Tab-separated table of C-alpha atoms in Angstrom:
chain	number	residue	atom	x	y	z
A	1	UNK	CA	35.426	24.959	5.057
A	2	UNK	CA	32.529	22.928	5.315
A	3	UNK	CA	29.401	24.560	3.509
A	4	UNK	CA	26.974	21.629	4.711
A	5	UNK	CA	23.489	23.086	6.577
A	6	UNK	CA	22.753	22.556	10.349
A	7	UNK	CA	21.929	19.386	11.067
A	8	UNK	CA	18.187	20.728	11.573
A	9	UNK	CA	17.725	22.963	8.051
A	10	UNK	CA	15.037	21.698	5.595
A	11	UNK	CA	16.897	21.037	2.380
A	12	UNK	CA	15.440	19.743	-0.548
A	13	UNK	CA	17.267	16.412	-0.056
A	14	UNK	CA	15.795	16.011	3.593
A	15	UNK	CA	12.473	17.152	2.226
A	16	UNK	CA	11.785	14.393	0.002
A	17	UNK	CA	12.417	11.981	2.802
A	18	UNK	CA	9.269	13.452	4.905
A	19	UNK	CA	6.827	13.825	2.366
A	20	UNK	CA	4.845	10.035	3.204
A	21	UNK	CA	5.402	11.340	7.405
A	22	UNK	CA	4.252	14.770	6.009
A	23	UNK	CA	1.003	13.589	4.013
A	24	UNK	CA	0.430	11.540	6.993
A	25	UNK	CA	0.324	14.261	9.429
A	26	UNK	CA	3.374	12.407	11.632
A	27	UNK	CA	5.385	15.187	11.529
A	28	UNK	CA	6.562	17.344	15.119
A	29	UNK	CA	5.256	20.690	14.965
A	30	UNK	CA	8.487	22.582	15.002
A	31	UNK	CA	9.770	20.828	11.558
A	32	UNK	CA	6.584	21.094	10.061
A	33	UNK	CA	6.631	25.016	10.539
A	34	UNK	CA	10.344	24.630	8.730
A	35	UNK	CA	8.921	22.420	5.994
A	36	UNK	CA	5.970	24.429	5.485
A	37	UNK	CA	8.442	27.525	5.078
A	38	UNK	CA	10.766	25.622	2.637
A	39	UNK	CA	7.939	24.686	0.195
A	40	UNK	CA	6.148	27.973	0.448
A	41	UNK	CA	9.881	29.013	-1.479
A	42	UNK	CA	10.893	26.534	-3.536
A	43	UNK	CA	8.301	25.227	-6.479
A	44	UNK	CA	10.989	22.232	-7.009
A	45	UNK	CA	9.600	20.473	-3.841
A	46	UNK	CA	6.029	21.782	-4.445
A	47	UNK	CA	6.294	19.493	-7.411
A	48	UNK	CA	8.171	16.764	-5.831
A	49	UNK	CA	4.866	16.431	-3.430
A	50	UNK	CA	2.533	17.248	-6.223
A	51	UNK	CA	4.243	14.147	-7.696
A	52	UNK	CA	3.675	11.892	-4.484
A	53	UNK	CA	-0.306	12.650	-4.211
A	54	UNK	CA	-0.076	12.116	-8.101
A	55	UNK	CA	1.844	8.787	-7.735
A	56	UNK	CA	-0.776	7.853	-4.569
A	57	UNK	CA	-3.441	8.619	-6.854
A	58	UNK	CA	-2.122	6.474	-9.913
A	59	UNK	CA	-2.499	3.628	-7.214
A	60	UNK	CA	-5.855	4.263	-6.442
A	61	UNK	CA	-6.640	4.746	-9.902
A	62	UNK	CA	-5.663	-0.082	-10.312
A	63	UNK	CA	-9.516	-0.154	-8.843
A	64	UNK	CA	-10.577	-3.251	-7.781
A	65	UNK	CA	-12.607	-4.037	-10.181
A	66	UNK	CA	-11.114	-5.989	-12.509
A	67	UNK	CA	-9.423	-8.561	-10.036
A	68	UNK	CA	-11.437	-11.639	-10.919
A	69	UNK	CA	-14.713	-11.940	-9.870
A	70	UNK	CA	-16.086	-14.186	-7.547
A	71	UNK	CA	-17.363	-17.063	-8.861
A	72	UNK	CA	-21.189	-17.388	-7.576
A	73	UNK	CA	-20.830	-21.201	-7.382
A	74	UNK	CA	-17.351	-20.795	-5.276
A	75	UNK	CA	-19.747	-18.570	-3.071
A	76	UNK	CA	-22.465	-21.422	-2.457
A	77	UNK	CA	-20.359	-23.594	-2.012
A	78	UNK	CA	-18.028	-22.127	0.943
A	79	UNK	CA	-21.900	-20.886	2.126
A	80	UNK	CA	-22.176	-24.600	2.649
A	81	UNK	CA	-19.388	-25.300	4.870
A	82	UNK	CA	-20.496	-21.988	6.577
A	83	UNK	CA	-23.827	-23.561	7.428
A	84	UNK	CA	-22.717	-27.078	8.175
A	85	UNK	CA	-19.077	-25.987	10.092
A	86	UNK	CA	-19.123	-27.876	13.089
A	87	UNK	CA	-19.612	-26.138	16.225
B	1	UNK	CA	-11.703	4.397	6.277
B	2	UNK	CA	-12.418	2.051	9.786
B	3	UNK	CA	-16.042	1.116	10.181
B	4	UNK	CA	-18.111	1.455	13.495
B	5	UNK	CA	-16.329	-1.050	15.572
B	6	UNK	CA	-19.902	-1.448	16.799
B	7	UNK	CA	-21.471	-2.485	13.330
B	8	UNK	CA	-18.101	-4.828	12.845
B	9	UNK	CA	-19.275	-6.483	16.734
B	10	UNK	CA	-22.394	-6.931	15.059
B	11	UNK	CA	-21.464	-8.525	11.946
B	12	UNK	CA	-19.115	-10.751	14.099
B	13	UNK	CA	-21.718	-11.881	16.065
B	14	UNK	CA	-24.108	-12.557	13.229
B	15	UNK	CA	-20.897	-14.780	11.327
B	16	UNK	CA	-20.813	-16.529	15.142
B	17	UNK	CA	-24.423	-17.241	15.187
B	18	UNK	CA	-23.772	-19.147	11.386
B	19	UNK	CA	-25.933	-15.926	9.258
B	20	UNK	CA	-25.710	-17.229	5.747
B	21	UNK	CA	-27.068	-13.547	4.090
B	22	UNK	CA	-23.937	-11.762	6.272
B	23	UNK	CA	-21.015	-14.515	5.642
B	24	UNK	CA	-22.163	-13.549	1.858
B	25	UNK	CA	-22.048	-9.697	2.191
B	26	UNK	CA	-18.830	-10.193	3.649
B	27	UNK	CA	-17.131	-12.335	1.441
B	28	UNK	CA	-18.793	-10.203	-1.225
B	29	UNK	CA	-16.957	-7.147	0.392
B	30	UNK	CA	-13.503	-8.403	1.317
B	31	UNK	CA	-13.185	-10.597	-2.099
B	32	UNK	CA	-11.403	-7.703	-3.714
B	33	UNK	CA	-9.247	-6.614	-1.290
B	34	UNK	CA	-8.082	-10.765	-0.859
B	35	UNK	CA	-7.876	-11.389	-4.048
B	36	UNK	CA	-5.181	-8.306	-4.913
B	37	UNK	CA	-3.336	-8.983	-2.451
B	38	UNK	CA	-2.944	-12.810	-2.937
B	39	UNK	CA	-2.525	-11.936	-6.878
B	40	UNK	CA	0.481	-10.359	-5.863
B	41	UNK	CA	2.034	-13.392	-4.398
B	42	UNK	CA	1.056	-15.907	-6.933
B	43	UNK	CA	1.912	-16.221	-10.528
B	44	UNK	CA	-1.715	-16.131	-12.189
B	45	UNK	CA	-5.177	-15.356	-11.042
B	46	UNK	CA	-6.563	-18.681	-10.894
B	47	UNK	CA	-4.047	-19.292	-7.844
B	48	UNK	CA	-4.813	-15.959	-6.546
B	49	UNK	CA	-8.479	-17.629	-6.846
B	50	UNK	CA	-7.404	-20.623	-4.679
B	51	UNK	CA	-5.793	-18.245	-1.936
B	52	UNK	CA	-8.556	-16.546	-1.359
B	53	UNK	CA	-11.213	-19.412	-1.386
B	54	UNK	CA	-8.810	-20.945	0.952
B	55	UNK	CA	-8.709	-17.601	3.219
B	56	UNK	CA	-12.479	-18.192	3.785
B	57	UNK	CA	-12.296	-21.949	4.423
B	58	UNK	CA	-9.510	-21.376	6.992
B	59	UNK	CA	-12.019	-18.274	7.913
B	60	UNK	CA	-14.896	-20.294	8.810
B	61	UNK	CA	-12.748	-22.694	10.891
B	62	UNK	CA	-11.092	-20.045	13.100
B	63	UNK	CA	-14.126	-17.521	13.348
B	64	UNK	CA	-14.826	-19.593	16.807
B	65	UNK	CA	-11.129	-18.358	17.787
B	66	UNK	CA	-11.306	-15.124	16.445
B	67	UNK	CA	-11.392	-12.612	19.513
B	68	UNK	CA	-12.549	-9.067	18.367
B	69	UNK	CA	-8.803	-7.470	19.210
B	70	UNK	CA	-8.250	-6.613	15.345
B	71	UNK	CA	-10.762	-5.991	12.827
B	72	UNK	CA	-12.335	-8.418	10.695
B	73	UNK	CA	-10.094	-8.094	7.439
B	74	UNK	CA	-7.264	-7.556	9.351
B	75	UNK	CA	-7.604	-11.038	10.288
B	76	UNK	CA	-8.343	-11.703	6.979
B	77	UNK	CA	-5.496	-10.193	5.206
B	78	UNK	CA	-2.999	-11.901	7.650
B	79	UNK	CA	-4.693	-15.146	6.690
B	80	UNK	CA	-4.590	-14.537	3.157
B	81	UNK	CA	-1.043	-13.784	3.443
B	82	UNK	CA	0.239	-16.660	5.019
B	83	UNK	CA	-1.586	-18.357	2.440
B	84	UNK	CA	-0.520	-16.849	-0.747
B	85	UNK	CA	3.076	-16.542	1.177
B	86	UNK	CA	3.249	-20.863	0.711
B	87	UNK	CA	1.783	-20.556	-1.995
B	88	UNK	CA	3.973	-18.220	-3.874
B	89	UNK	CA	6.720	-19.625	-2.357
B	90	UNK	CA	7.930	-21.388	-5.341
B	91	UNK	CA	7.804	-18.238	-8.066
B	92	UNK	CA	9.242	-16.087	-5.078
B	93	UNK	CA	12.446	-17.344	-6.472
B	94	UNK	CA	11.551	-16.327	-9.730
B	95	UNK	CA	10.212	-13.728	-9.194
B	96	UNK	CA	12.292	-10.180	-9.718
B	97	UNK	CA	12.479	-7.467	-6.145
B	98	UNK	CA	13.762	-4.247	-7.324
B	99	UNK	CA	14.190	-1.930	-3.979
B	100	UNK	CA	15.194	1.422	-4.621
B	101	UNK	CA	18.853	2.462	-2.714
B	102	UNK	CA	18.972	4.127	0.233
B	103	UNK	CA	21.086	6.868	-1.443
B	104	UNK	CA	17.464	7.721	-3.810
B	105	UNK	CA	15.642	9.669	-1.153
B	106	UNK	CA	11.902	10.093	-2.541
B	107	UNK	CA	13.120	7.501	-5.106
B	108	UNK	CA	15.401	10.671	-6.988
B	109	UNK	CA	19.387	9.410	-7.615
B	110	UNK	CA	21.400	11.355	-5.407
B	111	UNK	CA	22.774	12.860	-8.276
B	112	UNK	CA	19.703	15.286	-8.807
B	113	UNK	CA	20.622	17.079	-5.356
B	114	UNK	CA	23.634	19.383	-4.786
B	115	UNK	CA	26.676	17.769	-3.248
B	116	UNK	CA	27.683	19.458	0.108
B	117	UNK	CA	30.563	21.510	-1.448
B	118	UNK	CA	28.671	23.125	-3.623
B	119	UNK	CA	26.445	26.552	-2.950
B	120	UNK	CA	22.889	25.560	-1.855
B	121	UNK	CA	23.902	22.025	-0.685
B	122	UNK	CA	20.929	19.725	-0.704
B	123	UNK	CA	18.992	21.425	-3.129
B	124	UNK	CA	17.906	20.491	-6.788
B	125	UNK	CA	19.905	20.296	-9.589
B	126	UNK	CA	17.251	19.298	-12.448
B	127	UNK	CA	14.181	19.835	-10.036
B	128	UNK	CA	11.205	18.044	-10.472
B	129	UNK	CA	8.662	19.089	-13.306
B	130	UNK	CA	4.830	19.214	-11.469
B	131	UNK	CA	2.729	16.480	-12.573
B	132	UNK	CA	-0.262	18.375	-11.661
B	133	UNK	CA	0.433	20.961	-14.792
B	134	UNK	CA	0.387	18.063	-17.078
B	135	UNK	CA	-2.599	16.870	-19.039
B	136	UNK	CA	-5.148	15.396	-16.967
B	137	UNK	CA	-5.408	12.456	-19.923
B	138	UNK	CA	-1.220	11.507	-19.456
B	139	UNK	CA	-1.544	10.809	-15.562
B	140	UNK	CA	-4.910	8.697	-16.052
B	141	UNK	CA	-3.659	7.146	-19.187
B	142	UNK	CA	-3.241	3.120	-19.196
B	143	UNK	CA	0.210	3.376	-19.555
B	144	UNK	CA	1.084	5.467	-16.116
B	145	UNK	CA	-1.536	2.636	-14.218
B	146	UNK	CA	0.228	-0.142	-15.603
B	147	UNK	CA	3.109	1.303	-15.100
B	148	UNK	CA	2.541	1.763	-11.202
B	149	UNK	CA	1.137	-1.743	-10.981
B	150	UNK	CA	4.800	-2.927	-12.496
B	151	UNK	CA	6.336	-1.403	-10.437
B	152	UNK	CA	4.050	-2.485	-7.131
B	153	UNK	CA	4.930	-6.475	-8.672
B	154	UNK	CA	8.212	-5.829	-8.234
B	155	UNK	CA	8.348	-4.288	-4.390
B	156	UNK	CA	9.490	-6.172	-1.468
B	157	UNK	CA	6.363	-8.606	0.602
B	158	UNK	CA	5.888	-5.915	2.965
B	159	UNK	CA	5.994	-2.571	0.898
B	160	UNK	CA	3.939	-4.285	-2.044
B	161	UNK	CA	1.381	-5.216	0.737
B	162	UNK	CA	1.251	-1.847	2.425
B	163	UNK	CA	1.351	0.449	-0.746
B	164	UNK	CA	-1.693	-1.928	-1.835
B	165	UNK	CA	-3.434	-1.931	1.473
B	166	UNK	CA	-3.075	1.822	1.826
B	167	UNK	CA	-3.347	3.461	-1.444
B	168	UNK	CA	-5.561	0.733	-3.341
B	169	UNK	CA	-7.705	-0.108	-0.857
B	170	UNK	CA	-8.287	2.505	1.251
B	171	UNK	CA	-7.146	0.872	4.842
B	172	UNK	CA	-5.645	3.349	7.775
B	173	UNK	CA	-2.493	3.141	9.170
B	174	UNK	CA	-3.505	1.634	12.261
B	175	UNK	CA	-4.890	-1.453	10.592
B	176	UNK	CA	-2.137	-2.088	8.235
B	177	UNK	CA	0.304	-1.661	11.424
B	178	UNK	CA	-2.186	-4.208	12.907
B	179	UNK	CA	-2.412	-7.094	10.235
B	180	UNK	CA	1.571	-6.145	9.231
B	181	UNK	CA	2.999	-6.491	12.826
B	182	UNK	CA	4.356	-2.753	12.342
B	183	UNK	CA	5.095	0.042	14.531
B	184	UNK	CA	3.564	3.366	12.851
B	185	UNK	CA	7.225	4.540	12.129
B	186	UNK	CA	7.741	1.508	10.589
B	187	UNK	CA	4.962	1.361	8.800
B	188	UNK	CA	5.340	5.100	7.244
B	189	UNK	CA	8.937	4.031	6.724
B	190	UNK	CA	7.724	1.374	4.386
B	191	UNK	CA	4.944	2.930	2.587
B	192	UNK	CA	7.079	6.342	2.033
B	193	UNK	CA	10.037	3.347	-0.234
B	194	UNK	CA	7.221	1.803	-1.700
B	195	UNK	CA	5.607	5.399	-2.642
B	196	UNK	CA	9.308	6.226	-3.648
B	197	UNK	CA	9.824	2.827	-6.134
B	198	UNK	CA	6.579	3.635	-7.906
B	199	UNK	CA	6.803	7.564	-8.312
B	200	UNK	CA	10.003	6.534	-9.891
B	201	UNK	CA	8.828	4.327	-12.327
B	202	UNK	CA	5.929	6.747	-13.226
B	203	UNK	CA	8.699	9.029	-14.845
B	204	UNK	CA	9.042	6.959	-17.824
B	205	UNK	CA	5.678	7.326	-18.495
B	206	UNK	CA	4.862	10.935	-17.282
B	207	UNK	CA	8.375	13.054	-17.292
B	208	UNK	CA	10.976	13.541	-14.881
């Protein structure tokens, strides 16, 4: 006898598919009410999105500023073929 | 994170008029942004450095056919892309793409759920410790950014564009669906295997 959940029940597997669509707000308002219920009961996919926003965070946290700066001189000169581009 | 398509109008018509002061703000602004995103085409900086001066050259000669119907770096990313794209096109074949399987939802091994058969199908097995409980000092530490960066080298062109466009540099959805050529699904689809790939590789560094 088959002991898999209807094709519509919020498991934990299925959860961890829809955090991105749930931290983007793309999810329908029916299966968010069923998401929302699942994680207000089970601290295993609390913590799987606590580790998403934690991940997206780690992202934020490269910066940009150490990419290489701009070289003032690379500036002037492509200010120069701004000011003398042909029209 | 979208600016007043008015001020953007503004600043288009300034670059149209030939405005030294705002071609220079701009550049200023957008360098960063360029310059990641080319670095993670090329092999070094210094060719990251070329892309990107190139981006503006190639800039200045199209800003007569830009038209207004995507924002300003939008245009400029796709540029930059195509760019570092030929650019990197070499060291692509060098270079290592590690996508995670389909069978790793959230980028956990399928192992870590319940198989069908057994009671609470689909749930954890080993569920996942919260990140949030840890140490402030061991999620900000050197070794979990450099891990995510590794693992951001390694994503496929469109994921390791979007993950950086998104969660580096701030960009919404609807622009990187703009200067990716992306549907929203599509785009969410993306971003949620590139969030996937590096949340993975952060457990080395932070825990399981």
């Amino acid at each position: 006898m088959s002991n898999a959940p209807p094709p519509d029940a919020v498991t934990c597997a299925s959860l961890v598919t829809e955090i991105t669509d749930l931290l983007e707000g793309a999810i329908a308002p029916d299966e968010r009410t069923r998401v929302d219920a699942h994680l207000e009961v089970c601290p295993g996919c609390r913590a799987a999105l606590a580790q998403f926003e934690v991940t997206i965070a780690a992202v934020g946290r490269l910066g940009l500023d150490d990419v290489q700066a701009l070289d003032p001189e690379v500036l002037d000169q492509l200010t120069e073929i701004f000011v003398t581009r042909a029209d | 994170m979208s600016r007043g398509a008015g001020l953007e109008a503004d600043e288009v018509e300034l670059l149209r008029a030939g405005d030294p002061a705002t071609f220079q703000r701009v550049v200023r602004r957008e360098h960063p942004t360029l310059f990641r995103v080319a670095r993670s085409y090329v092999v070094d900086d210094a060719t990251a450095s070329d892309v990107v001066q190139d981006t503006w050259i190639a800039a200045i000669r199209g800003l007569e056919r830009f038209e207004g119907r995507s924002s300003l770096r939008t245009w400029l990313v796709r540029i930059t892309m195509n760019l570092a794209r030929k650019r990197g096109a070499r060291d692509a074949r060098l270079r290592p793409v590690a996508e995670l399987g389909s069978d790793e939802p959230g980028g956990w091994p399928v192992d870590r759920f319940r198989r069908w058969d057994e009671p609470w199908p689909g749930g954890w097995t080993t569920p996942p410790t919260d990140w949030c409980e840890l140490a402030d000092d061991r999620i900000t530490s050197a070794d979990t950014v450099a891990a995510a960066r590794a693992a951001i080298d390694v994503l496929p062109e469109r994921q390791r564009v979007i993950v950086l466009l998104r969660d580096l540099a701030g960009w919404s959805a609807e622009e990187v669906c703009v200067a990716l050529d992306l549907t929203e699904g599509n785009q969410r689809v993306l971003l949620h295997r590139a969030r996937s790939a590096v949340r993975r590789s952060l457990e080395a560094v932070v825990g399981p």
